[in-house]
Structure formats: structure tokens, C-alpha cells
Amino acid sequence: MAVLSALRPSTRLLQIIFVLIIFRSRLITLPQDVLERLRDATAGKRLSAAELTAILQQIYVKESDGSKTLLVPYRNRLAKVPIHDTAADVLASNSKHFPLQSSDSKRTKALLDPKFVRALRALLFHIAIPSWKSKEALIIAVHSFFLVVRTILSVVVARLDGIIVRDLVRADAQGFLRGLGFWFALAVPSTYTNVMIKHLQSTLALRIRTGLTRYIHDLYLSKYPDLRYYRLGLGVGAEAKTSGGEKDTISSSSIIEGVDQYITADVEVWAEGVSGLYGNLMKPTLDLVLFTSQLSRSLGLRGTILLFGTYYATARILKAVTPAFGKLAAAEAKLEGDYRAGMGRLGREGEEIAFYDGGARERDILTGAYMALIRHVNFVYKIRIAYEWTEDYVIKYLWSAAGYGLIAVPLLFTRRRRTAPGVGSGTSSILSTSGSRNEAIASRTETYISNRRLLLSLADAGGRLMFAYKDVLELAGVTDRLYTLVSSLYAVKPASISSIPSSSLASDTVGLEHVNVGVPGHRPLNDEFQSQIFADSVNGSSSDESVHSESQSVLVRDLSLWLREGSGEHLMITGSNGVGKTSIARVLAGLWDPANEEGKVFRPQSLMVVPQRVYMPVGTLLDQVIYPDSYADFLEKGMSIEPCDDGSGNSIRAILESAFLGYLPEREGGWSTRKEWRDVLSGGEKQRMVMARVFYHRPKFAILDECTSAVSSDVEGRMYQHAKSLGITLITISLRPSLMKYHTQVLNLLGDGTGRWTLAHIGQDAVLTPLAEAEGEEGELWLGFNREIATLERKLKEVDGWEKRLEELEALLKVQDL
């Protein structure tokens, strides 16, 4: 300190600056460190690494009321977010508000287009804001309050602006300082109001997006028998009737593609547009009403008529030059979705593309999609030149000129000019005349400044209202897309659940009865919508059977088969490629309906289908085994990851050992390791992993659709034997003859275009076939196959006799040699 005090002031200042430069990083981080310590003291303890890993594995907790609590690690602490699924009765009751609408290319540019209004009302008041008691309604009420407050403050500021200038013209220092004091006082609520309006608008957009996203998730990711995420791809399209009784067309090619674009980008744009549109419409409307009422006091009748004439002329001009922003926005969203889908496909199929060295071809495809998007955007920019030029000219310059003209009305026409008193009235008369003139000038200045401020605010309100017109048209395009998605999801017909016709059949039986298997066509998928379409067809002769026959290509005809749990019967389905083997699995799984009305499908609840293409979900190594169960479901089953001391073998480790994957936890870094498993595991490992899922779930019936084609024959056989030892009835789709020994029945699809098939019990002479003509060559083929099996078995029984005869012959040969 003594040294610092001996320094000169300039040197001491340099010393202080040098010290501050050295410790500048510490000075910057010190407030953050203090806040972090205060947060640590109030928020509780931090999570350890083990606790964080467990939370990431658990993800959520099931509550007693059926809701879920999402566990979100944040700053090494745990945040809990309650998640309430949309009730089934709410989803069902809202279906009447989302009927399918025809694709009308003659959409008008009117602001209140009937289809747009219906779609916006359905999305807004039945999904985004479900009731007036919701948090969204409260946010809107508070937002409206601040919008009204800001408008009132704008009027007060305009009047105060005129008063300050009036006092300045009067040379009234006390009044001028008092006006400045009021000005600074009004700045506090004004700035706070502006900040709160922006905050509430962002909060409302986030709430609307969250509500709409959760609703679409609950509707889209529905369970059996709805399966909308799958059955939506079957398409919705046919003729529909308009309200006037005329037929309209819903194109069958308009299948919902790129749903990810709808749920992610379109929902975000719609939420931002709706929340911003409310403020952009309500605030300018309030401004127009209040500012016009204030100006009418000064403008008089003549000025007020001119003001409304300006409104009308502006609206007519902008409406005439406004392009179809709704259609342009919808087309841009579709092109964005196509480009995004192409990028996603490249990420998913990167390895296959690399094997083919198809980078150049994929680049051409993506470049084409991107250039289509760019051409559309450039087209939009070009047509917006004329609109924005007209818009700026009208809003900025025409309104400014009209504002000057309106301000001049009370000064030049409405008010009467007062004649000045005579000159010969003396000095006092001269002083009074000068004072009255100054007072008149100050009064006119106040009126001019206040009216100009109000007119500038009025011009800004009119400009934002005209801009909002364009926003409404753009919002109409996104609204149409989202409404199309939701209405199509509601129109999807659920999988048919066949009733059991006989008490002899129970939930332990899977089977088909006189079922035609065919590829579904693009037809109306909702019964109510279907009846609406075909109710007044020609001569009333149209029927569902004709629709089925026209829209579906039948692969297998009149198929009947039965498998009962515990009977020891296992079925193998074989045939050449493309004859409908996987289609039978889809019908048994409930993904496809029978192609004929009289066909019956008996599907037990405990049925698991393993498709050809292996699916590896996002998650840990444990998640790959227990899918589609969550970690909470895994805990409810009472299973353990590692083997218990009781030696029961009911553990995930034992399941992986049964699938010959016991080495994976050590190789990959543990059960909680998160990787891109579809790239980490080999083809054979992925197929053995899906077999481990079958061992984990232990269904009564398992349909295995060529899911072990990349596994060696010995490992494949052991897994089949283990599945049978667990009591699982197998239905295998395969072309491998080596798998026949694990089954008792063989269903052969002939694939000759007639839908014929044969069903045989291996080792027996009985062949079941529905068509008499199939009992010819093909029937003899299966009979010959069974006879050959019997011949080989008989020859195997004679092996002992042949060995004895061989020994006798060898002994005789030795005697002859001697």
C-alpha cells in the first residue's frame, strides 16, 4: 500500500488497469460462481455418475393414476416433468371435428376461407386450447391484458408528447420538466409491457406446440388395433360428397408422406404463426379503434370520413396484389419435407449405399430435391417483389401523405380563424394579442404533435394489420397440412378383430378360416367415410366386396389353418419369392385385413412377429433385448440382468447366452452403453438379438419371417430348439430346407398366379388343399415327398442288418484270402 500511495496518480491508474486485466477472467466468472453456489444450496445434492446412468436408463416413472413422470437430468440434477396421455374418450370425441376434406384446387384468396376457418377452429379449440380453464387460455388472457395496456400507454404517450412540445413552445420550463418526469415514469411500464408481450407470445407458442405435438403423438403412435403409424401408409382416397351434394375427389395418390416434416417443422411453424397472429391482429385492431376514436375528436366528421376512406383504399389495393401465400407456403413445406426425407434416407442406408458406391447417384437425387426447393423459393421471392413494393409504397408513403392531409384538416378547414384585435388598442392590447397568438400556436403545435404521433402509430398499426393479412394466408397453408394429417389419422380404419365363432376356440389358438390374402389398395379406410362415399352409387349395386376385388391383388385364396398352444404343432411357410409368405404374417399380426368379407382371423394376444428387417431401437444394450418393453416394464416383470443365486436362469444374461450373445456386455462396455446398434452389430448378431427378444417375451406364438438367414445352421437349430423348449409355438417363414425338422406342418404357396396352396403334415400322407385342381401335380409332389421320407426312415431301420451282413462278408473274404 505504501508503494501504491507513493506512485503518481497516472501510474497508480495504470497499475489498477493492469491488475484488472490480469484478473479479468476471474471477475467475469465470479458472479456466475456465486449464483451456482446459491443454486447448489437451494436445489439439493448433485447426481452421481451411477445415479445419472440409472436415470438415463429408467427415463420415466409410472404413477398410480396412469400418468408418467419424465426424469430429465439437468445440470447434474434431476428435473421431473409430468406427462399425461390424451384420454381415449377425448380422442374419440374429437373425431367428428376432423372429417376428411376434398383437395380443392380452387381455393380462394379470401381472408376467411370456409375450409381454412373450419380447420383452424378444429385445431385451435379442440387440440391447442382444449378448454377455457387450460393454461393456454390463461396465457391468452394475460397476453390480451398487456396488449390493451400497451395500446392505452401509446395513447397516453402520444398526448404527453404533444404536451411536452407545447410547454417547450410556451417556454414553460416547469411544465417542460414535469412532462419529462412523466415521460420517464411512463417508460417503466411501457418497456415492461413490451417485454411481457414478447415473453407471453413465446410461451404461448411453446405451449401450443407441446399440446399439439403430444396430441398427434398419442393419435399417430396408437396401439393395436389402430396402428395408425403403419396403416396410414395404406392411403386414404376415393370420392367424397360436398355439402351441396356434388361429388368431389380425394386423390388416392395423396398419401401422407414425410410425417416427420408434419410433426416437427409444420407444428412449430403453425404454433409460432398462431401465437404471433393473435398479437398481430389484436394489437393493431385495438390501435385502430382507440386511435381512430381519439383522432375523430380532432379531425371532425370530414377528417374521420377521409381516414376510413384511406383504410378502405389500402385494403383494396393490397388485396388485389396479394399472391396465394397459402398455397406457396404449403408447397414449400412439402418440398422441404422431400429434401429432409432424402437426407434421412441417406443417413439410414449409408452402409448399403457405400457398398454399391452410390454416392454420385444419391448426390444427384438430393441435388434434384434441393434444386426443386430452391426454384420454388426463388419463384416466391420474384412474385413477392411486386407485392412488397406496393405494400411498402402504400404503408410508408401513401399513409404518411394521408397523415399530413388528415393533420391539416383541423388546422385548415375545421377550425375558424380568429381575427386579431385592432392595432390602435394600446400596448396592453398588443401584449394580449401576442400572448393569445403564442397560446394559439402552442395549442396548434400540441394538436399537431399529438395527432402526428397518433397517425404514425395508426400507420404502424395499419401496416402490421396488412402484414398480418399475408401471415394469415401463409398460416392457411400450414393449417391445411396439419388438418390433413389429423383428419387422415382419424380416417384410418383400425385392424379388424374377428370374433370367435365357436366356444371350442380360445385365446390359445391362432388360425385363419377361408381367408383371401391380398395387398390392400388405396381405399377409404374409415367405415363412416366409406358409407358416405358409396351410399348413392349407381343403381345401388356397389358393395364392399366389389371394392375389395378391385382394390386388392389376391395372393392366396381360401386359406385355412389352425395352431393351438401346447399341441406340439409348428408350421413352416415356404414358397418362391413374392408369392405372399410375408403377407400371411401381416394378416395374422393384424396389420392387413382379409381380402374377403367372410374370412376370419383368430389372433391371440400373446403373438409376436419377428420381421425380416431387423429393427434396433435407440437406447442401451439392455433396451435392445427387452424391446418394446421399457425399463419400468422390465422392473415390473421381476427379472434381473445378471443371474441370481437361485439358479432360475430368469435373467437377461441367460437370455443372451441362449442366443449366443453372452459376450456383448463385456465387448460393448456394459448394459447401459448407448450406441448406434444397427451399425455396431453384425448381421448375424442383430438376428440373434431379435431371437433374444423372443426368449425374453416368451409369447405363446412367434412368427419368424426369415429372421435367421444370416445365422449359421448349427446356431440356428439350437435357437429353434430353445424356443420350442420355452413352450413357444413357431410359425416360420423360410426357404431353408434344414428348418423343416423343427416343424410338423408345411404350408407351400404355389405362386402360379391363382392363389393355390398346399398344407401337409410332415411324415404323413394327408395333403390339405382348398382347390380340386391343386390335387394334381403339386399334390402328388407332396405325397411323393412324404413317401420318400417314409422310405428313408424304413431304410435307416435296416442299417443294423446291413452292418451285420457287411461283417459277414468281410469274414468270408478273409477266409478266401487264407
mmCIF file of N, CA and C in Angstrom, residues 5 7 14 34 162 217 236 385 390 449 453 459 465 568 637 639 655 674 678 734 768:
data_model
loop_
_atom_site.group_PDB
_atom_site.id
_atom_site.type_symbol
_atom_site.label_atom_id
_atom_site.label_comp_id
_atom_site.label_asym_id
_atom_site.label_seq_id
_atom_site.Cartn_x
_atom_site.Cartn_y
_atom_site.Cartn_z
ATOM 1 N N SER A 5 0.749 4.205 -2.702
ATOM 2 C CA SER A 5 0.493 5.601 -2.348
ATOM 3 C C SER A 5 1.597 6.525 -2.816
ATOM 4 N N LEU A 7 3.132 6.208 -5.641
ATOM 5 C CA LEU A 7 3.073 6.355 -7.091
ATOM 6 C C LEU A 7 2.277 7.588 -7.475
ATOM 7 N N LEU A 14 -2.638 3.208 -14.088
ATOM 8 C CA LEU A 14 -2.132 2.154 -14.959
ATOM 9 C C LEU A 14 -1.950 0.843 -14.204
ATOM 10 N N VAL A 34 -20.970 -17.427 -7.860
ATOM 11 C CA VAL A 34 -21.832 -17.130 -6.701
ATOM 12 C C VAL A 34 -23.246 -17.656 -6.939
ATOM 13 N N GLY A 162 -47.307 15.623 -27.157
ATOM 14 C CA GLY A 162 -47.824 16.936 -27.543
ATOM 15 C C GLY A 162 -47.732 17.950 -26.430
ATOM 16 N N HIS A 217 -48.869 -37.247 -31.307
ATOM 17 C CA HIS A 217 -48.143 -38.452 -30.896
ATOM 18 C C HIS A 217 -49.106 -39.517 -30.389
ATOM 19 N N VAL A 236 -55.511 -43.001 -48.046
ATOM 20 C CA VAL A 236 -56.898 -42.589 -47.888
ATOM 21 C C VAL A 236 -57.285 -41.893 -49.170
ATOM 22 N N ILE A 385 -41.802 -9.461 -55.134
ATOM 23 C CA ILE A 385 -41.229 -8.138 -55.409
ATOM 24 C C ILE A 385 -42.338 -7.114 -55.623
ATOM 25 N N THR A 390 -45.514 -2.644 -53.628
ATOM 26 C CA THR A 390 -46.809 -1.987 -53.422
ATOM 27 C C THR A 390 -47.095 -1.812 -51.938
ATOM 28 N N ILE A 449 -48.578 17.704 -32.889
ATOM 29 C CA ILE A 449 -47.672 16.663 -32.402
ATOM 30 C C ILE A 449 -48.454 15.438 -31.947
ATOM 31 N N ARG A 453 -48.299 11.920 -33.802
ATOM 32 C CA ARG A 453 -47.878 10.701 -33.091
ATOM 33 C C ARG A 453 -48.944 9.603 -33.208
ATOM 34 N N ALA A 459 -50.522 4.403 -38.554
ATOM 35 C CA ALA A 459 -49.906 3.853 -39.763
ATOM 36 C C ALA A 459 -49.158 2.560 -39.459
ATOM 37 N N LEU A 465 -51.296 -4.685 -39.548
ATOM 38 C CA LEU A 465 -52.529 -5.388 -39.897
ATOM 39 C C LEU A 465 -52.476 -5.886 -41.335
ATOM 40 N N GLY A 568 -47.935 -79.064 -29.670
ATOM 41 C CA GLY A 568 -46.718 -79.566 -30.283
ATOM 42 C C GLY A 568 -46.652 -79.354 -31.779
ATOM 43 N N LYS A 637 -41.668 -56.929 -14.306
ATOM 44 C CA LYS A 637 -41.650 -58.373 -14.528
ATOM 45 C C LYS A 637 -40.799 -59.115 -13.514
ATOM 46 N N MET A 639 -37.576 -59.437 -13.349
ATOM 47 C CA MET A 639 -36.391 -60.092 -13.890
ATOM 48 C C MET A 639 -35.132 -59.342 -13.466
ATOM 49 N N ILE A 655 -30.541 -65.110 -21.142
ATOM 50 C CA ILE A 655 -31.207 -64.989 -22.438
ATOM 51 C C ILE A 655 -30.190 -64.735 -23.542
ATOM 52 N N ARG A 674 -24.771 -46.853 -24.712
ATOM 53 C CA ARG A 674 -25.645 -46.347 -25.778
ATOM 54 C C ARG A 674 -24.821 -46.181 -27.050
ATOM 55 N N ARG A 678 -27.458 -50.595 -34.855
ATOM 56 C CA ARG A 678 -27.622 -51.164 -36.192
ATOM 57 C C ARG A 678 -26.326 -51.115 -36.984
ATOM 58 N N SER A 734 -39.629 -69.357 -44.282
ATOM 59 C CA SER A 734 -38.241 -69.567 -44.688
ATOM 60 C C SER A 734 -38.192 -70.447 -45.919
ATOM 61 N N LEU A 768 -53.764 -81.193 -47.390
ATOM 62 C CA LEU A 768 -54.958 -80.354 -47.348
ATOM 63 C C LEU A 768 -54.809 -79.241 -48.373
#
